[in-house]
């Protein structure tokens, strides 16, 4: 009798995570879900007998994070931060983790990543879709309000100077990717692939018969966004792309403006790159990096990659060349006629 009670208790423990017991590699089952959240289309695919519960848990997690991180929803944490009028407010561990990574990548990129550009993004209309080129005066004035150095996060208490507003759009999907993978893992899933807009993240490998193979992830051709220029093969990694084709508009003279701004001049970052894909183990870090490297431009991105040593990248330059970092070169296959070169660890190689 005692034994039965014990095993029932043990079962209950297992059930709490996701209503199922731990790992089951039943690979013939595959489930998918399409979600529209965070202003983008998401697709989730999980394998094995826990796939259904995993997708359910994943969708709940996405909804919760969207509610927390949305800059426009008046019930969100970011909204509360932006309306705190200089007073400290206590933030969730999720927001704190995103802020820590933003700080880290901002330091590595010499300020290319700047989460306090939100007032300027509003002036360009990127958050509301009333897109317009602001006057030089407006750009200068809104840029003066941006300064990530003045963001204080101490023991979960965040303080922004009055008038400053932040936007975590450059990192939110990356954090969400990590969280979704974590939910799936907790449910006992060992093979899954998710795509959150331009962010792809893989859990384990792809079941092929009895074997596991790497996932093939296509990278969008910025010059023809309904095609890919190449694929990378990955397992257990995030593949995150920032491109100038994702959100943009044209003025009456045909000039193109896109949603990643250069904190140097407050205008769309135009430093030689039109697309940056970052491959690494953390979706959050890859997302922060993809935006930062895009702003840094070709040369600084290359230096940043060498100095960091914990991510790989595929760059597309404005003159239509593909640059693939050495650590991912063997896993990269070109599928277009864009010429490509390998960036070597040793600059003189
Ligand atoms: P996407 O959201 O299109 O996948 P990114 O991850 O590169 O692309 O994030 C771009 C978003 O980040 C913009 O929509 C804007 O909200 C914000 N942003 C724009 N420029 C910067 C910048 N220099 N630093 C931090 N965030 C930025
Ligand atoms: Mg990003």
XYZ file of C-alpha atoms and ligand atoms in Angstrom:
377
model
C 0.000 0.000 0.000
C 2.767 2.350 0.995
C 4.447 1.604 -2.304
C 1.364 2.573 -4.326
C 1.098 5.911 -2.594
C 4.748 6.605 -3.248
C 4.557 5.853 -6.925
C 1.401 7.919 -7.260
C 3.270 10.826 -5.701
C 6.178 10.313 -8.067
C 3.825 10.238 -11.025
C 2.235 13.466 -9.872
C 5.650 15.091 -9.812
C 6.249 14.064 -13.409
C 2.808 15.199 -14.471
C 3.183 18.742 -13.212
C 5.507 19.941 -15.956
C 3.300 19.122 -18.894
C 0.831 16.402 -18.033
C 3.172 13.729 -19.333
C 6.088 11.671 -18.153
C 9.636 12.345 -19.326
C 11.238 11.568 -22.648
C 9.679 9.377 -25.285
C 11.361 9.345 -28.653
C 8.291 8.262 -30.673
C 9.523 9.966 -33.770
C 6.775 9.129 -36.179
C 4.445 11.628 -34.520
C 4.853 15.201 -35.676
C 2.607 18.131 -34.789
C 2.661 21.705 -36.018
C 1.009 24.952 -34.966
C 0.748 28.326 -36.684
C 0.595 31.314 -34.404
C 0.360 35.032 -35.069
C 1.978 36.869 -32.180
C 4.456 39.688 -31.593
C 3.402 41.141 -34.919
C 4.752 38.168 -36.848
C 3.856 34.704 -38.140
C 5.243 31.865 -36.084
C 5.385 28.182 -36.853
C 6.077 25.485 -34.274
C 6.857 21.845 -35.060
C 7.446 19.164 -32.445
C 8.086 15.441 -32.750
C 7.218 12.510 -30.522
C 4.335 11.478 -28.302
C 4.521 14.670 -26.215
C 4.204 16.947 -29.226
C 0.607 18.026 -28.590
C 1.126 19.092 -24.992
C 4.402 20.753 -25.936
C 2.720 22.878 -28.589
C 0.004 23.819 -26.142
C 2.548 24.825 -23.488
C 4.583 26.702 -26.101
C 1.595 28.731 -27.276
C 0.681 29.679 -23.727
C 4.243 30.794 -23.108
C 4.267 32.911 -26.279
C 0.981 34.565 -25.315
C 2.318 35.324 -21.833
C 5.547 36.823 -23.129
C 3.753 38.882 -25.750
C 1.541 40.308 -23.041
C 4.611 41.090 -20.928
C 6.941 42.515 -23.587
C 4.644 44.379 -25.976
C 5.594 48.040 -26.181
C 2.121 49.136 -27.301
C -0.186 47.073 -25.046
C -1.083 49.240 -22.052
C -1.148 46.182 -19.770
C 2.445 45.149 -20.523
C 5.487 45.418 -18.313
C 7.367 47.387 -20.960
C 4.459 49.842 -21.117
C 4.617 50.263 -17.345
C 8.377 50.838 -17.562
C 7.861 53.508 -20.231
C 5.235 55.267 -18.140
C 7.065 55.189 -14.796
C 8.099 58.877 -15.060
C 11.558 58.372 -13.631
C 10.427 56.169 -10.733
C 11.968 52.735 -10.130
C 9.787 49.766 -10.934
C 10.386 46.125 -10.206
C 10.643 43.941 -13.303
C 10.139 40.223 -13.963
C 13.122 37.880 -14.267
C 12.294 37.612 -18.000
C 12.579 41.359 -18.600
C 15.680 41.505 -16.417
C 17.344 38.752 -18.492
C 16.571 40.614 -21.710
C 17.928 43.863 -20.278
C 21.144 42.130 -19.167
C 21.737 40.733 -22.648
C 20.920 44.095 -24.240
C 23.526 45.687 -21.975
C 26.120 43.012 -22.739
C 25.670 43.228 -26.524
C 25.527 47.015 -26.397
C 28.976 47.010 -24.739
C 30.396 44.506 -27.235
C 29.063 46.490 -30.186
C 30.125 49.932 -28.960
C 26.572 51.168 -28.726
C 25.167 49.762 -31.985
C 22.368 48.113 -29.991
C 20.291 50.796 -28.303
C 16.962 49.862 -26.723
C 16.091 53.448 -25.793
C 15.508 54.475 -29.425
C 11.774 53.912 -29.018
C 10.690 57.604 -29.265
C 12.691 57.845 -32.489
C 11.172 54.620 -33.859
C 7.773 56.169 -33.185
C 8.773 59.317 -35.075
C 9.642 57.149 -38.097
C 6.296 55.380 -37.653
C 7.818 51.904 -37.461
C 5.756 50.996 -34.431
C 2.453 52.305 -35.776
C 2.810 51.768 -39.526
C 2.223 55.474 -40.263
C 5.620 55.487 -41.909
C 7.336 58.794 -42.639
C 10.751 60.451 -42.795
C 10.951 62.741 -39.733
C 12.508 66.207 -40.049
C 16.185 66.635 -39.133
C 15.083 68.547 -36.017
C 12.778 65.747 -34.889
C 15.479 63.138 -35.437
C 17.993 65.176 -33.447
C 15.513 65.827 -30.625
C 14.365 62.195 -30.295
C 17.939 60.931 -30.520
C 18.874 63.108 -27.546
C 16.333 61.175 -25.467
C 18.097 57.882 -26.218
C 20.969 56.837 -23.977
C 21.151 53.252 -22.744
C 23.955 54.258 -20.351
C 21.332 55.857 -18.139
C 19.261 52.697 -17.721
C 19.667 51.414 -14.158
C 18.824 47.827 -13.246
C 19.672 46.977 -9.659
C 18.286 43.875 -7.919
C 15.360 43.632 -10.299
C 14.492 47.328 -9.924
C 14.606 49.287 -13.152
C 14.900 53.057 -13.362
C 14.789 55.078 -16.567
C 15.354 58.830 -16.643
C 12.155 60.775 -17.190
C 11.315 61.045 -20.894
C 13.196 57.881 -21.857
C 11.284 54.954 -23.370
C 12.572 51.527 -24.290
C 11.596 48.890 -26.843
C 12.784 45.293 -26.605
C 11.798 44.500 -30.217
C 15.372 43.625 -31.147
C 15.525 40.844 -28.519
C 11.979 39.778 -27.605
C 11.581 37.071 -30.245
C 14.974 35.644 -29.361
C 14.033 35.384 -25.698
C 10.701 33.853 -26.694
C 12.494 31.255 -28.832
C 14.595 30.141 -25.859
C 11.481 30.015 -23.672
C 9.514 27.940 -26.200
C 12.363 25.459 -26.581
C 12.525 25.215 -22.778
C 8.764 24.535 -22.534
C 9.060 21.789 -25.132
C 12.010 20.235 -23.370
C 10.066 20.230 -20.097
C 7.282 18.340 -21.864
C 9.731 15.609 -22.839
C 10.173 16.646 -26.474
C 13.671 16.047 -27.827
C 13.157 17.093 -31.482
C 11.528 20.336 -32.510
C 11.983 23.288 -34.803
C 10.353 26.674 -34.430
C 10.292 29.759 -36.595
C 9.305 33.069 -35.034
C 9.414 35.509 -37.932
C 13.065 35.613 -38.925
C 14.134 33.605 -35.873
C 14.561 29.857 -36.272
C 15.461 27.684 -33.331
C 16.138 23.946 -33.250
C 15.804 21.486 -30.388
C 17.931 18.413 -30.976
C 18.144 17.050 -34.494
C 15.586 16.095 -37.106
C 14.270 12.504 -36.861
C 14.913 10.602 -40.092
C 13.979 6.973 -39.613
C 15.980 5.812 -36.624
C 18.626 8.467 -37.048
C 18.806 12.142 -36.156
C 19.999 14.557 -38.804
C 20.741 18.258 -38.691
C 17.904 20.614 -39.567
C 18.257 22.579 -42.801
C 17.405 26.228 -42.269
C 16.958 28.476 -45.301
C 18.201 32.062 -45.175
C 16.097 34.656 -46.992
C 17.628 36.386 -49.977
C 17.306 40.089 -49.095
C 17.200 40.930 -52.819
C 14.347 38.455 -53.463
C 12.699 37.832 -50.087
C 10.490 34.990 -51.290
C 13.604 32.925 -52.053
C 16.594 31.708 -50.037
C 20.222 32.375 -50.912
C 21.536 29.530 -48.829
C 20.871 26.979 -46.143
C 22.666 26.213 -42.900
C 22.514 22.880 -41.152
C 22.179 23.030 -37.385
C 21.190 21.065 -34.293
C 20.280 22.614 -30.940
C 20.976 26.090 -32.236
C 19.292 29.368 -33.042
C 19.533 30.904 -36.527
C 18.413 34.525 -36.298
C 18.255 36.975 -39.184
C 17.880 40.752 -39.228
C 17.274 42.156 -42.686
C 16.397 45.471 -44.275
C 13.563 43.771 -46.210
C 11.576 42.849 -43.091
C 9.944 46.210 -42.437
C 10.557 49.148 -44.760
C 8.968 51.886 -46.820
C 9.813 54.029 -49.840
C 9.504 57.807 -50.103
C 8.214 59.665 -53.196
C 11.715 59.675 -54.694
C 12.037 55.913 -54.332
C 14.481 56.020 -51.385
C 14.212 53.023 -49.090
C 13.990 53.272 -45.275
C 14.038 50.313 -42.922
C 13.324 49.524 -39.263
C 16.840 49.079 -37.855
C 18.154 52.497 -36.882
C 21.741 53.605 -36.405
C 22.089 55.281 -32.972
C 24.881 57.399 -34.505
C 22.560 59.447 -36.705
C 19.037 58.207 -35.991
C 18.509 56.985 -39.568
C 18.158 53.473 -41.004
C 21.496 51.721 -40.466
C 23.320 51.689 -43.782
C 26.815 50.454 -43.099
C 27.295 47.999 -45.914
C 24.970 45.180 -44.831
C 21.429 44.296 -45.910
C 21.096 41.047 -43.970
C 22.779 39.489 -40.944
C 22.189 35.932 -39.753
C 23.635 34.860 -36.410
C 23.989 31.214 -35.410
C 24.561 30.292 -31.765
C 23.209 28.476 -28.739
C 21.057 31.248 -27.245
C 18.165 32.726 -29.217
C 18.250 35.809 -27.014
C 21.916 36.520 -27.623
C 21.655 35.733 -31.353
C 18.726 38.137 -31.716
C 20.531 40.955 -29.923
C 23.616 40.277 -32.033
C 21.778 40.168 -35.361
C 20.482 43.688 -34.797
C 23.805 44.967 -33.415
C 25.923 43.506 -36.232
C 23.523 44.905 -38.818
C 24.158 48.372 -37.379
C 27.896 47.801 -36.979
C 28.338 47.077 -40.672
C 30.740 44.768 -42.476
C 34.117 45.558 -40.912
C 32.968 46.030 -37.314
C 30.781 42.918 -37.541
C 33.790 40.890 -38.610
C 35.877 42.220 -35.706
C 33.020 41.594 -33.289
C 32.703 37.963 -34.461
C 36.448 37.355 -33.979
C 36.498 38.958 -30.546
C 33.419 37.158 -29.198
C 34.161 33.593 -30.301
C 30.745 32.214 -29.266
C 28.666 32.733 -32.416
C 28.858 32.314 -36.181
C 27.337 34.523 -38.854
C 26.290 34.849 -42.482
C 26.347 38.426 -43.797
C 24.955 39.811 -47.031
C 26.525 43.071 -48.152
C 24.689 45.854 -49.983
C 26.749 44.997 -53.060
C 25.321 41.469 -52.998
C 28.179 39.420 -51.587
C 27.687 36.681 -48.998
C 30.274 36.446 -46.192
C 30.212 33.230 -44.162
C 32.197 32.940 -40.918
C 34.629 30.043 -40.774
C 32.916 28.099 -37.984
C 29.693 27.637 -39.975
C 31.215 27.455 -43.467
C 31.111 23.636 -43.652
C 27.445 23.667 -42.665
C 26.516 26.352 -45.234
C 25.312 25.554 -48.751
C 24.744 28.309 -51.271
C 21.440 27.969 -53.147
C 21.654 31.136 -55.254
C 24.159 32.711 -57.581
C 25.183 35.379 -55.046
C 28.981 35.031 -54.778
C 30.233 34.024 -51.345
C 33.437 34.149 -49.354
C 34.537 32.597 -46.081
C 35.677 34.912 -43.259
C 38.660 33.335 -41.518
C 39.491 33.414 -37.812
C 42.975 34.394 -38.830
C 42.591 37.669 -40.679
C 45.633 36.958 -42.815
C 44.545 33.468 -43.908
P 13.033 41.797 -36.636
O 12.206 42.225 -35.470
O 12.594 42.371 -37.925
O 13.292 40.337 -36.702
P 15.435 42.746 -35.293
O 15.613 41.651 -34.334
O 16.670 43.201 -35.963
O 14.451 42.438 -36.461
O 14.812 43.933 -34.470
C 14.455 45.132 -35.084
C 13.658 45.940 -34.100
O 14.506 46.426 -33.060
C 13.040 47.156 -34.705
O 11.752 46.878 -35.202
C 13.002 48.126 -33.537
O 11.884 47.851 -32.729
C 14.238 47.793 -32.773
N 15.455 48.548 -33.163
C 15.720 49.244 -34.305
N 16.975 49.716 -34.305
C 17.538 49.316 -33.136
C 18.829 49.471 -32.533
N 19.826 50.120 -33.136
N 19.019 48.918 -31.309
C 18.046 48.240 -30.676
N 16.811 48.053 -31.185
C 16.561 48.571 -32.405
Mg 17.439 41.135 -33.379
